[in-house]
mmCIF file of C-alpha atoms in Angstrom:
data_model
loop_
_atom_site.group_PDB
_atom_site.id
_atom_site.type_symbol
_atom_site.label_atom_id
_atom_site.label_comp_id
_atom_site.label_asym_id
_atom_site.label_seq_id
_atom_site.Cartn_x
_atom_site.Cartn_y
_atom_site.Cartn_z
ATOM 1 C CA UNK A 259 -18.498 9.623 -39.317
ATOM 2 C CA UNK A 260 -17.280 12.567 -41.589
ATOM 3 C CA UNK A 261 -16.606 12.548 -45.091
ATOM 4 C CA UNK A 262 -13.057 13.285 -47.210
ATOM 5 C CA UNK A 263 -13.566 16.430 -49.409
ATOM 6 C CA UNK A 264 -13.125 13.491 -52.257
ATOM 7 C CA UNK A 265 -16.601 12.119 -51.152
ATOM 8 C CA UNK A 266 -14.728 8.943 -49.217
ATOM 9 C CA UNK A 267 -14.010 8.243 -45.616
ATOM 10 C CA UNK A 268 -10.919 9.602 -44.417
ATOM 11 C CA UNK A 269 -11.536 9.715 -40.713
ATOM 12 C CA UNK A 270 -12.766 6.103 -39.885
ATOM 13 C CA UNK A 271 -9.188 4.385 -40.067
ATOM 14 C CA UNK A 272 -7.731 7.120 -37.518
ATOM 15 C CA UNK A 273 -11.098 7.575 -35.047
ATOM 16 C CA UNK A 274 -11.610 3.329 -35.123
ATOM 17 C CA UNK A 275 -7.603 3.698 -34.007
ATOM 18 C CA UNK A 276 -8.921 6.638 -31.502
ATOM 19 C CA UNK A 277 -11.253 4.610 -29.807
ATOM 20 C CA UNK A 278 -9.300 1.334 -29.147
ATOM 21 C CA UNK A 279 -6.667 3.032 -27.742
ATOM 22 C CA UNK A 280 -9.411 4.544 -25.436
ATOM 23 C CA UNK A 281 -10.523 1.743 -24.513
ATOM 24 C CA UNK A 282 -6.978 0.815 -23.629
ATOM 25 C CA UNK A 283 -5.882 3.490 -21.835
ATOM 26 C CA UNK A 284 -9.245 2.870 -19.040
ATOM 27 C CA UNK A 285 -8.052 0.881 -16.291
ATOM 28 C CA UNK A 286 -10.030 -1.138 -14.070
ATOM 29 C CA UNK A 287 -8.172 0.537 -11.114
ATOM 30 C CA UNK A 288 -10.269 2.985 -8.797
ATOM 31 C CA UNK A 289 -7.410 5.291 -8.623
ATOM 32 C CA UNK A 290 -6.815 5.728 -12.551
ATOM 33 C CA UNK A 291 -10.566 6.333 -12.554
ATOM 34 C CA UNK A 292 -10.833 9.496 -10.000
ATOM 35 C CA UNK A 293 -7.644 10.709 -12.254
ATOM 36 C CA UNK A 294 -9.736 10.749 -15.295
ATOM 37 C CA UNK A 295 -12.414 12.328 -13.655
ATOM 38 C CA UNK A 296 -10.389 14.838 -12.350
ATOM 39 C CA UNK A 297 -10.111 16.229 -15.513
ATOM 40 C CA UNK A 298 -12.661 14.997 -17.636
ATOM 41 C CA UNK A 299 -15.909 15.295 -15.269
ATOM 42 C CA UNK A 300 -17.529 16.759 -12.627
ATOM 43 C CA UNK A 301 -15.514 15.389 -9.517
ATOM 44 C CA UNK A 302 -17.373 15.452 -5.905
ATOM 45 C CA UNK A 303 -15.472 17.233 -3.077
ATOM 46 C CA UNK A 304 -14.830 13.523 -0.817
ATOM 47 C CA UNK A 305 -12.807 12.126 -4.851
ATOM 48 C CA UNK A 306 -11.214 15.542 -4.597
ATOM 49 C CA UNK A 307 -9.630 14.576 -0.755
ATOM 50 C CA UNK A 308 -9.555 10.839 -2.002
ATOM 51 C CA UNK A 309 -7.074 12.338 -5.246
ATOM 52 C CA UNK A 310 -5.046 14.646 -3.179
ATOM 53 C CA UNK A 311 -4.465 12.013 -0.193
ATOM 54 C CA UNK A 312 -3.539 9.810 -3.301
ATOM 55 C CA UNK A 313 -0.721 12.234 -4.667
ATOM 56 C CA UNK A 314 0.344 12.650 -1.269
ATOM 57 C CA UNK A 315 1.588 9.626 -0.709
ATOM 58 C CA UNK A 316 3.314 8.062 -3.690
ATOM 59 C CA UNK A 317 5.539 9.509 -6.158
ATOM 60 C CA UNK A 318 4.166 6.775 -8.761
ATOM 61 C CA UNK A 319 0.420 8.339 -7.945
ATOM 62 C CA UNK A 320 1.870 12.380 -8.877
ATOM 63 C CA UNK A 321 3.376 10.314 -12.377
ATOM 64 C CA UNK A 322 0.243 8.611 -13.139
ATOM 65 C CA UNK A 323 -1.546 11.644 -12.572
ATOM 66 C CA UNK A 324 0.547 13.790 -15.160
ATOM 67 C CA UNK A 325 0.164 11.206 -17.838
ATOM 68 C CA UNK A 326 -3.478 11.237 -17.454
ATOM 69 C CA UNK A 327 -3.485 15.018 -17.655
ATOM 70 C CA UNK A 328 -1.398 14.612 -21.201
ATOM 71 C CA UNK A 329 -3.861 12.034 -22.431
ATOM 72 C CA UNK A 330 -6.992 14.250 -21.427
ATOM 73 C CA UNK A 331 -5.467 17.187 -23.098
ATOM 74 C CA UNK A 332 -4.473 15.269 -26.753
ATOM 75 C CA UNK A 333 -7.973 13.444 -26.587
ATOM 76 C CA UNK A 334 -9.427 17.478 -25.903
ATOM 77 C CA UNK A 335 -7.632 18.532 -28.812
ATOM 78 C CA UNK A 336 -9.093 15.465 -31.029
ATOM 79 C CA UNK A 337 -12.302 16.529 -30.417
ATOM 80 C CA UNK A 338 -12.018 19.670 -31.483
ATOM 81 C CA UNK A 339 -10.548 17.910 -34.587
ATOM 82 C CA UNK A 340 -13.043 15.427 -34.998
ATOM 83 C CA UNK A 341 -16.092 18.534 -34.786
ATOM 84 C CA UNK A 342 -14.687 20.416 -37.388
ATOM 85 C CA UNK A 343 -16.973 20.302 -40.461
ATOM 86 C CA UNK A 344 -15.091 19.679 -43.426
ATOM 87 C CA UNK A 345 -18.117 20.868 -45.740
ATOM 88 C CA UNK A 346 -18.272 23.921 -44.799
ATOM 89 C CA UNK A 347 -14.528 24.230 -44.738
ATOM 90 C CA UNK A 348 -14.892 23.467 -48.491
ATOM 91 C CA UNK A 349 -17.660 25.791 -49.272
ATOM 92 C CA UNK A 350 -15.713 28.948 -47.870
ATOM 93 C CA UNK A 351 -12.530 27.379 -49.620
ATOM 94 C CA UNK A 352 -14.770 27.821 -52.695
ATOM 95 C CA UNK A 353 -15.790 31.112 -52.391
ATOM 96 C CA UNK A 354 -12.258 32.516 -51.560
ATOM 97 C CA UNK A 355 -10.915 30.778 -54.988
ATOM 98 C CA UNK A 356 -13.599 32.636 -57.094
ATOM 99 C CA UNK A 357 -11.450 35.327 -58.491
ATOM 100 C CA UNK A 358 -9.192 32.853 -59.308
ATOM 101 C CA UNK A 359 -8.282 31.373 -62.976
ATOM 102 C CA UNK A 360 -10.790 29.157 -64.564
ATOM 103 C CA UNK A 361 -7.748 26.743 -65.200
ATOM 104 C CA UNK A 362 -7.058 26.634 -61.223
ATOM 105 C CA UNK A 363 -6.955 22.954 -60.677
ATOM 106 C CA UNK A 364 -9.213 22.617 -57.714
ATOM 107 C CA UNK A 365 -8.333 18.812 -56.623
ATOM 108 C CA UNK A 366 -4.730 20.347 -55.827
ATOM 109 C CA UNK A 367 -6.708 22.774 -53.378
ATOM 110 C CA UNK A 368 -8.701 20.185 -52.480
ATOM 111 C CA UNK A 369 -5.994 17.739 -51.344
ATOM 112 C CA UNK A 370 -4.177 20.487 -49.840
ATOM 113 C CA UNK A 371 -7.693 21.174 -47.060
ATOM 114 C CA UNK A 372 -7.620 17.335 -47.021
ATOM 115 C CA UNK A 373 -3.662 17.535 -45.801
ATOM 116 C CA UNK A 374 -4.270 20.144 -43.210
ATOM 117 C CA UNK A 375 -7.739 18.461 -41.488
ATOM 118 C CA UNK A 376 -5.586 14.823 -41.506
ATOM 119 C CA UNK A 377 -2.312 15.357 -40.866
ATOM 120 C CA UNK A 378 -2.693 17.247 -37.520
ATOM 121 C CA UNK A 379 -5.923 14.601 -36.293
ATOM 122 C CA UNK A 380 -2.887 12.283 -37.013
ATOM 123 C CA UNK A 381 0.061 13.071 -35.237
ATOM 124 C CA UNK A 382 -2.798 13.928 -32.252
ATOM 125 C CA UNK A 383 -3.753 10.317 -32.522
ATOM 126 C CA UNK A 384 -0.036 8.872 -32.421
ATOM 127 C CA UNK A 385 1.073 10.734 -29.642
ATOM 128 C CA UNK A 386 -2.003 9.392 -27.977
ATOM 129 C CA UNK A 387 -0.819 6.377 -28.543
ATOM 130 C CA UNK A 388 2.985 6.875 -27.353
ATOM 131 C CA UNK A 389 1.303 8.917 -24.220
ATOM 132 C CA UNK A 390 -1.037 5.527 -23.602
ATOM 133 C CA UNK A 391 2.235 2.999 -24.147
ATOM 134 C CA UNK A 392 4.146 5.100 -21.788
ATOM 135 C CA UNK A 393 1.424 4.936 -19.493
ATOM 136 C CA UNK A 394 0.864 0.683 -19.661
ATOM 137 C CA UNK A 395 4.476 0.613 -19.229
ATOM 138 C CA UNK A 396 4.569 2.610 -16.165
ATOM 139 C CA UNK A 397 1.333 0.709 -14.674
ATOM 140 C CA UNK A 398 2.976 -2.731 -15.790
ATOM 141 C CA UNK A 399 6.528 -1.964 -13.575
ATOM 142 C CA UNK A 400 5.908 -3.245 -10.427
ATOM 143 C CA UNK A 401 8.277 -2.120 -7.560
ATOM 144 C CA UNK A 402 8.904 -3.793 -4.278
ATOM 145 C CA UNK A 403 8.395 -1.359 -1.151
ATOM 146 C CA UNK A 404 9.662 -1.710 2.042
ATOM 147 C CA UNK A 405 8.447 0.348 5.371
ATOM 148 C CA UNK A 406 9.956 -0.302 8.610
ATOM 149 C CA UNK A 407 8.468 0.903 12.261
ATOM 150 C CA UNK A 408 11.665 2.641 14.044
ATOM 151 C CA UNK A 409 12.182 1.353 17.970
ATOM 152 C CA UNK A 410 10.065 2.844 20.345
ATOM 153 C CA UNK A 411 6.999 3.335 17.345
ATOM 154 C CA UNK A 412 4.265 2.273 16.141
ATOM 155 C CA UNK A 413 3.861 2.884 12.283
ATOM 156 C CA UNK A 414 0.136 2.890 10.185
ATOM 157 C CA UNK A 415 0.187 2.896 6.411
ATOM 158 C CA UNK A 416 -2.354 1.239 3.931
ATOM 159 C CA UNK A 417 -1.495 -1.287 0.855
ATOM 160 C CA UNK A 418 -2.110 -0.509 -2.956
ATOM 161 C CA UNK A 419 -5.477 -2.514 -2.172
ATOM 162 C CA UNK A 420 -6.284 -0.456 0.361
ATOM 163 C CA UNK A 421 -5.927 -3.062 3.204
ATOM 164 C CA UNK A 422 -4.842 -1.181 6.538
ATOM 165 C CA UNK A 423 -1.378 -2.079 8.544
ATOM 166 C CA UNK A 424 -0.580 -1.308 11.550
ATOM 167 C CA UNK A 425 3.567 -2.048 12.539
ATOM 168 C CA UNK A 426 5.179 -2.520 15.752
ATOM 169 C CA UNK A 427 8.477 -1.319 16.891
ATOM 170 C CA UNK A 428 11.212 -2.542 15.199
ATOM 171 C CA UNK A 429 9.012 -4.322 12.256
ATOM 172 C CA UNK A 430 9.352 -4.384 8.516
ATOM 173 C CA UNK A 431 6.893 -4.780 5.773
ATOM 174 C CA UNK A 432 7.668 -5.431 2.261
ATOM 175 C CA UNK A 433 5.066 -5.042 -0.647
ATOM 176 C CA UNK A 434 4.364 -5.022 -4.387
ATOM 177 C CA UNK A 435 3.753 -1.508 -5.323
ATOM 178 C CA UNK A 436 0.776 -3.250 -6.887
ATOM 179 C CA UNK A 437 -0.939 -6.561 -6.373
ATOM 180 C CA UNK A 438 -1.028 -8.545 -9.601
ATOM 181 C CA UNK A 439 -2.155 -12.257 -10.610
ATOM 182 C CA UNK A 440 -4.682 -13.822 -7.987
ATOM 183 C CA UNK A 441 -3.130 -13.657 -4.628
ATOM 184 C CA UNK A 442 -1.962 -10.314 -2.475
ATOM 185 C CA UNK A 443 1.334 -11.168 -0.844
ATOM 186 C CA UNK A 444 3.072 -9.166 1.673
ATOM 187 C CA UNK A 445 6.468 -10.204 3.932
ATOM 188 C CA UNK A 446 6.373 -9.683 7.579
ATOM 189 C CA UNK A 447 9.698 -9.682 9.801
ATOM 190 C CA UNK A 448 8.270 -8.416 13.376
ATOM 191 C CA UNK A 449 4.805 -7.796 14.413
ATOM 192 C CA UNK A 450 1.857 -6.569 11.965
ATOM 193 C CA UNK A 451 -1.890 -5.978 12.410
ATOM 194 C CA UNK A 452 -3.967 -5.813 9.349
ATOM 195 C CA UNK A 453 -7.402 -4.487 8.401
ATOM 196 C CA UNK A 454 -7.524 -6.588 4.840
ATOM 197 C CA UNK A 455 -10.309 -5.228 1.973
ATOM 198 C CA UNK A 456 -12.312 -8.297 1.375
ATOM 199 C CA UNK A 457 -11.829 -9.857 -2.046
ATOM 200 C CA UNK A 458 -12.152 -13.561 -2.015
ATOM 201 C CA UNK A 459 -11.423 -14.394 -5.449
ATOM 202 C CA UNK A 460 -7.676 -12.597 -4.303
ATOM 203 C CA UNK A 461 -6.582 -14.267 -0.841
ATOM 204 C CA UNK A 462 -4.206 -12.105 1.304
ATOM 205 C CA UNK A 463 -1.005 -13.764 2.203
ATOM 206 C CA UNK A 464 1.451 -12.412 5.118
ATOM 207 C CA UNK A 465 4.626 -14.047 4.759
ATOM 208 C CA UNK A 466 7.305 -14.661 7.713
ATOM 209 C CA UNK A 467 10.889 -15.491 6.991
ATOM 210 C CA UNK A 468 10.223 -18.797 9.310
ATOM 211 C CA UNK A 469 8.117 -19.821 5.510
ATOM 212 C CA UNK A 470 4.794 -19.657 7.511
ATOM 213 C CA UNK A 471 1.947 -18.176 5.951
ATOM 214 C CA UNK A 472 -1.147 -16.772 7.243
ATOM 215 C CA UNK A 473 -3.926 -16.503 4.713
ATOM 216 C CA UNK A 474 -7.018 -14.047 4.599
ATOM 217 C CA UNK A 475 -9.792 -13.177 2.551
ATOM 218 C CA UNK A 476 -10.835 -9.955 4.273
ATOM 219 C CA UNK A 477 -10.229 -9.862 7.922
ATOM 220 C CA UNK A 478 -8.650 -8.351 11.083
ATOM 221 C CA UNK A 479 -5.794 -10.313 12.271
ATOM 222 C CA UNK A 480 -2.306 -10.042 14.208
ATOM 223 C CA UNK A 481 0.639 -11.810 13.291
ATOM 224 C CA UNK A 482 3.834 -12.074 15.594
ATOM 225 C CA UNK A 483 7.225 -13.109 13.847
ATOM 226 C CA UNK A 484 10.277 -11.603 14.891
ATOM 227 C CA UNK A 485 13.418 -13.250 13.903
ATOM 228 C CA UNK A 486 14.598 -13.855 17.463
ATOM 229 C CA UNK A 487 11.495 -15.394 18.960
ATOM 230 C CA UNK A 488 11.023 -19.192 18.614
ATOM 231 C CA UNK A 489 7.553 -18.689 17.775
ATOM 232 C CA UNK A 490 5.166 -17.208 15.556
ATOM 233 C CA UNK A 491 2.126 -16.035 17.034
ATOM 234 C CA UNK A 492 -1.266 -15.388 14.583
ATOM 235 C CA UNK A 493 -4.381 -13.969 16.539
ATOM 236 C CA UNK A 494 -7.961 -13.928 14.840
ATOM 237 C CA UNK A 495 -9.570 -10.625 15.425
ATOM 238 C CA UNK A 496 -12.630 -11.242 13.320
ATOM 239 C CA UNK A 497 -13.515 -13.075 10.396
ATOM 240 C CA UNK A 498 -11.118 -16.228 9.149
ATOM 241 C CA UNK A 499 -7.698 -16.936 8.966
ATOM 242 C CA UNK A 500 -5.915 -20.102 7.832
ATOM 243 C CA UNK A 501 -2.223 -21.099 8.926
ATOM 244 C CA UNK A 502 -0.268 -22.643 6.569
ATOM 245 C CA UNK A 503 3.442 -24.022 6.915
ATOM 246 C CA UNK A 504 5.185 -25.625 3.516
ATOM 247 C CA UNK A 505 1.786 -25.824 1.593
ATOM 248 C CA UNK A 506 -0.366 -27.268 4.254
ATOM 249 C CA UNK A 507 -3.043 -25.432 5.572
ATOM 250 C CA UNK A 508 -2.240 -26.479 9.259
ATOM 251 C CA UNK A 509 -5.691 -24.870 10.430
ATOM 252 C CA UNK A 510 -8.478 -22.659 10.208
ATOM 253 C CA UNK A 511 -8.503 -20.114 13.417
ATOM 254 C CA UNK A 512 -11.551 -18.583 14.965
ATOM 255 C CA UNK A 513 -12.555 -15.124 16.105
ATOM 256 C CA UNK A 514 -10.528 -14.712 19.685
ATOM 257 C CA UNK A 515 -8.203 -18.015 18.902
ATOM 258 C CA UNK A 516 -4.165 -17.546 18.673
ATOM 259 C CA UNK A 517 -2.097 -19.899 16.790
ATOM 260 C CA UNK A 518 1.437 -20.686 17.985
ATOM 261 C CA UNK A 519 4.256 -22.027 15.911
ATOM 262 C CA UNK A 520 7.423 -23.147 16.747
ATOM 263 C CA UNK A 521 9.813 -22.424 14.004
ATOM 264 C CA UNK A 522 12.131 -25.245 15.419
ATOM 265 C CA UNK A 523 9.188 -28.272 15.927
ATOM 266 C CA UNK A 524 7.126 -26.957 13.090
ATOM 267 C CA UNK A 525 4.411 -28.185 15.820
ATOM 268 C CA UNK A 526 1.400 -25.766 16.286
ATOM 269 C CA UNK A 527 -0.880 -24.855 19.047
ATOM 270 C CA UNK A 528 -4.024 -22.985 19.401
ATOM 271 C CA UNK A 529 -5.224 -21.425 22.324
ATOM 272 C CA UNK A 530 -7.797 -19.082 23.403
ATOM 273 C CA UNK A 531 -6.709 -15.356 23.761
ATOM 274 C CA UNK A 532 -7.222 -12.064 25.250
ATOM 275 C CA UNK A 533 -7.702 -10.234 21.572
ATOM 276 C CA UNK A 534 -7.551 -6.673 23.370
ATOM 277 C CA UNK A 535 -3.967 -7.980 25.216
ATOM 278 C CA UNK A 536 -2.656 -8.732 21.576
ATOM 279 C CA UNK A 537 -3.433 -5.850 20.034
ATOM 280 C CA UNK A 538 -3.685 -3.109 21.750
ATOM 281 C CA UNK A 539 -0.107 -2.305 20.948
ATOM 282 C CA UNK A 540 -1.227 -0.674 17.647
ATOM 283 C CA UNK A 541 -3.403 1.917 19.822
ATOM 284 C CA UNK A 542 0.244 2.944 21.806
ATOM 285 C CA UNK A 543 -0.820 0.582 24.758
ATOM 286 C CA UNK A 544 0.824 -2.015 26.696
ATOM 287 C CA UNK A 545 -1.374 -4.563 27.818
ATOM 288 C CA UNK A 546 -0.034 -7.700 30.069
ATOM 289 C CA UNK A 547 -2.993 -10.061 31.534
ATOM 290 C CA UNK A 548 -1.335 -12.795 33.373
ATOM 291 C CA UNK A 549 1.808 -12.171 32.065
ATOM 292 C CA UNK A 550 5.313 -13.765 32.984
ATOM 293 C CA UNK A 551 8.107 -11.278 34.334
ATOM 294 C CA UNK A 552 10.313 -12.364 31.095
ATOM 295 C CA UNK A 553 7.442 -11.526 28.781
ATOM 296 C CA UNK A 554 7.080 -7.885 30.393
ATOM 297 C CA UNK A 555 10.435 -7.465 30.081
ATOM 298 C CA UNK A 556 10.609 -8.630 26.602
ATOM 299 C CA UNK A 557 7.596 -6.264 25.356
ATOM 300 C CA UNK A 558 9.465 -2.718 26.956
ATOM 301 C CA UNK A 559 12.465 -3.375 25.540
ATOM 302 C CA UNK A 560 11.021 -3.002 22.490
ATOM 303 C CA UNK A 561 8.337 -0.451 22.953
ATOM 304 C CA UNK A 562 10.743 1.738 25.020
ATOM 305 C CA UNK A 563 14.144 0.867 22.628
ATOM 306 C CA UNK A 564 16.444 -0.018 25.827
ATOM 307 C CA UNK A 565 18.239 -3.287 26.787
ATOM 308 C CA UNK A 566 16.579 -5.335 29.787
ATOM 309 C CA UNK A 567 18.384 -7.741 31.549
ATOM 310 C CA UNK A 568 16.656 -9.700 33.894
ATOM 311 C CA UNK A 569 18.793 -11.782 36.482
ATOM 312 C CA UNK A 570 16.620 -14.400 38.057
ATOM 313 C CA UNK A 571 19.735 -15.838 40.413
ATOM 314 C CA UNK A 572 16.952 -17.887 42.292
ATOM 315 C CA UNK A 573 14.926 -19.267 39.454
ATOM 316 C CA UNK A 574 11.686 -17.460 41.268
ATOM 317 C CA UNK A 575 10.334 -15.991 38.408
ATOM 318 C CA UNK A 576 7.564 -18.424 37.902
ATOM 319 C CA UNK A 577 5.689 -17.102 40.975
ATOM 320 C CA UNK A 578 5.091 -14.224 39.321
ATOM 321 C CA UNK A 579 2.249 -12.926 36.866
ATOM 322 C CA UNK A 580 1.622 -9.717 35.615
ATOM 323 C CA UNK A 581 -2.023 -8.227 35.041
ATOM 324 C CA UNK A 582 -1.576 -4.278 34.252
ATOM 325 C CA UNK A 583 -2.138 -1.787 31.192
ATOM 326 C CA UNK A 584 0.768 1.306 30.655
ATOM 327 C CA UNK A 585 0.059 3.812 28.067
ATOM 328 C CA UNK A 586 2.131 6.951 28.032
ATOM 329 C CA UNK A 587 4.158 5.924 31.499
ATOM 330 C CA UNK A 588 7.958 6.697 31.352
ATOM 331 C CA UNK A 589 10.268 3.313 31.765
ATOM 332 C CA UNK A 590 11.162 4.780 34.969
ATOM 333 C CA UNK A 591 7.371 4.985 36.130
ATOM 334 C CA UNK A 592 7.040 0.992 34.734
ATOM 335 C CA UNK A 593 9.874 -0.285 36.779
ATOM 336 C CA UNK A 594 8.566 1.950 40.124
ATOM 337 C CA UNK A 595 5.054 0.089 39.620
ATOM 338 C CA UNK A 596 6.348 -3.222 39.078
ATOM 339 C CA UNK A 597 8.784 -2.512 41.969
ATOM 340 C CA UNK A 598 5.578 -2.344 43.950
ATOM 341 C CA UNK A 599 4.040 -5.700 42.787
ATOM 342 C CA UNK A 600 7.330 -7.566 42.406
ATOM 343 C CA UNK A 601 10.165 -8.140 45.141
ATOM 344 C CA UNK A 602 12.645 -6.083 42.017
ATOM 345 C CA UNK A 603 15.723 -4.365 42.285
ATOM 346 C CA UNK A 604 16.876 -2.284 38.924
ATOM 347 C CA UNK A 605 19.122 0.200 37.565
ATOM 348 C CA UNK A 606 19.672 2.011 34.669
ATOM 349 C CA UNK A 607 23.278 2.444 32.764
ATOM 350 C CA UNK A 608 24.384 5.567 31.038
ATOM 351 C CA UNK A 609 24.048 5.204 27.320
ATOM 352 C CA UNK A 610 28.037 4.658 25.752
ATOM 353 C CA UNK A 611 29.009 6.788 22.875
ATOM 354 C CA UNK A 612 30.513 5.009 19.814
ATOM 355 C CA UNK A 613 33.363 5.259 17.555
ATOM 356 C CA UNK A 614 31.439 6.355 14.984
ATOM 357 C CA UNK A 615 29.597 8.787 17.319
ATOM 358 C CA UNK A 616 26.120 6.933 17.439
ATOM 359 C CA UNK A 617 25.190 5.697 21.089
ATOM 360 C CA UNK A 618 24.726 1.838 22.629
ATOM 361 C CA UNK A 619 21.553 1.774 23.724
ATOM 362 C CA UNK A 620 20.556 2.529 27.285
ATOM 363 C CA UNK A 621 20.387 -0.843 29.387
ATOM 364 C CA UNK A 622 18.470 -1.652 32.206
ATOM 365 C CA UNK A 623 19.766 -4.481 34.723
ATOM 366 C CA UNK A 624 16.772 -5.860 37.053
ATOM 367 C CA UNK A 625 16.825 -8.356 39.873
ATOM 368 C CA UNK A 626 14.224 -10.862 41.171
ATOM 369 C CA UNK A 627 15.275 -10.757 44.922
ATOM 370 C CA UNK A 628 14.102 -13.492 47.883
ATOM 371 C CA UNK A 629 11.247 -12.289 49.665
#
């Protein structure tokens, strides 16, 4: 602590001020950590990827980022401040003043050093402060985010708690641009697979329009909820899972178990599954193991973005399960194999343009024929 050149303490109210608003401005956040270091500390070359993967992504991450740089640089420039020795300052005040008058009031020199070393560690400190209250402010706005998977793709991004997602085609996701409070909540309209950070003290939530939840602590799961399917399907990949449905946790699930839900019954079922048939869509596969004809049909619509219409005249459809893997096969390949395995006839329309110059998408007619 430094002394006033009137022998009392000048400093303390403005460095006790310094402090607590350091203390403020440190965030529990990994991210707003790696920022300070980037400027403040030595910084390893994996934070340095971790930082510029950060700003890469988020327009919120490049903002944070400035402010940080603006708080380094005033805190910097208090330092310097705070080293200066105020003694010495005096002594070569003293020696410069010699040829002055004898009747030179020195406490009007004095208060004039005092002026200059304050007033400067002062306005330093208060726009520390604004910088710091501009900065909570930013941190406390919380923004809902939305990222949809176009038809025909398959879209990875990761959460603000650095839980992995994986979307289907023709899925949304929204999410908090932070998670707050004690729970992580996400909404799911399609099909999702998530890699969730463990943190049990802060379940993980995926919510479907249907109000269904599934809950995780840290996990690998899949859920299945698009609007126009009756059900909603939840697969345990590893670790736990619970269902829940207006409240009620419905039940627990098991490593390999799928939970179906009927949106209309509100009944559930759990079966045993093929985990590598569920979700091996997120790797670009398409993976049927004694699939129906309708379910095939259902899954390249929307992995190839084209209409199928399956005409079943005979109702023979039910003799017929599918067991086969595509990965980078053309919709014209599918439809030769399953013409092989499957008594099938199909063709393919022309796409229509619109009015507004956008295109109907391409349909597909197939027939289950009499042997």
């Amino acid at each position: 602590m430094k002394k006033s050149l009137f022998g009392g303490t000048i400093f303390f109210p403005v460095r006790l001020l310094y402090v607590i608003t350091r203390k403020i401005q440190m965030n529990i956040s990994d991210k707003e950590i790696l920022f300070f270091k980037q400027y403040s500390e030595k910084i390893t070359p994996d934070e340095e990827v971790r930082i510029q993967e950060l700003l890469s992504v988020s327009e919120e991450n490049r903002l944070e980022m400035d402010l940080v740089r603006q708080i380094v640089s005033v805190e910097n420039e208090m330092k310097d401040l705070l080293s200066y020795d105020t003694s010495e300052g005096y002594l070569r005040m003293k020696q410069k003043t010699k040829g002055y008058k004898e009747t030179l009031n020195w406490s009007f020199w004095l208060v004039r050093i005092a002026a200059i070393l304050v007033v400067p560690l002062l306005i330093s400190t208060l726009t520390l402060i604004y910088i710091n209250q501009k900065q909570r402010e930013a941190l406390n706005q919380i923004d809902w985010m939305e990222v949809s998977a176009a038809s025909g793709v398959v879209s990875r991004f990761e959460l603000p708690d650095q839980s992995k997602v994986w979307l289907n085609s023709g899925s949304t996701l929204r999410y908090p641009s932070r998670f707050t409070g004690h729970i992580r909540e996400v909404e799911l309209n399609g099909e999702g697979y998530f890699e969730v950070k463990s943190d049990k003290e802060n379940p993980f939530y995926v919510i479907t329009n249907s109000g269904a939840k599934v809950m995780a602590h840290g996990t690998r799961f899949n859920v299945n909820a698009y609007d126009e399917y009756e059900d909603i399907e939840a697969v345990l990949v590893e670790g736990k899972i619970d269902f829940l449905f207006s409240g009620k946790n419905l039940r627990e699930l098991k490593s390999g178990e799928q939970a179906v839900f009927n949106k209309n019954t509100h009944s559930l079922v759990i079966n045993p599954i093929s985990i590598y048939e569920k979700t091996a869509w997120k790797d670009g596969k398409i993976v049927f193991r004694n699939a129906s004809l309708e379910d095939v049909f259902h899954q390249l619509s929307r992995r190839y973005n084209v209409d199928i219409v399956f005409h079943d005249d005979y109702k023979l459809s039910d003799g017929y399960r599918c067991r086969v893997t595509f990965t980078d096969e053309t919709i014209q390949q599918i439809f030769g194999y399953l013409e092989i395995a499957a008594p099938i006839r199909w063709t393919v329309s022309t796409p229509v343009q619109k009015n507004d110059s956008t295109l109907v998408r391409q349909r597909v007619d197939v027939w289950l024929k009499k042997k």
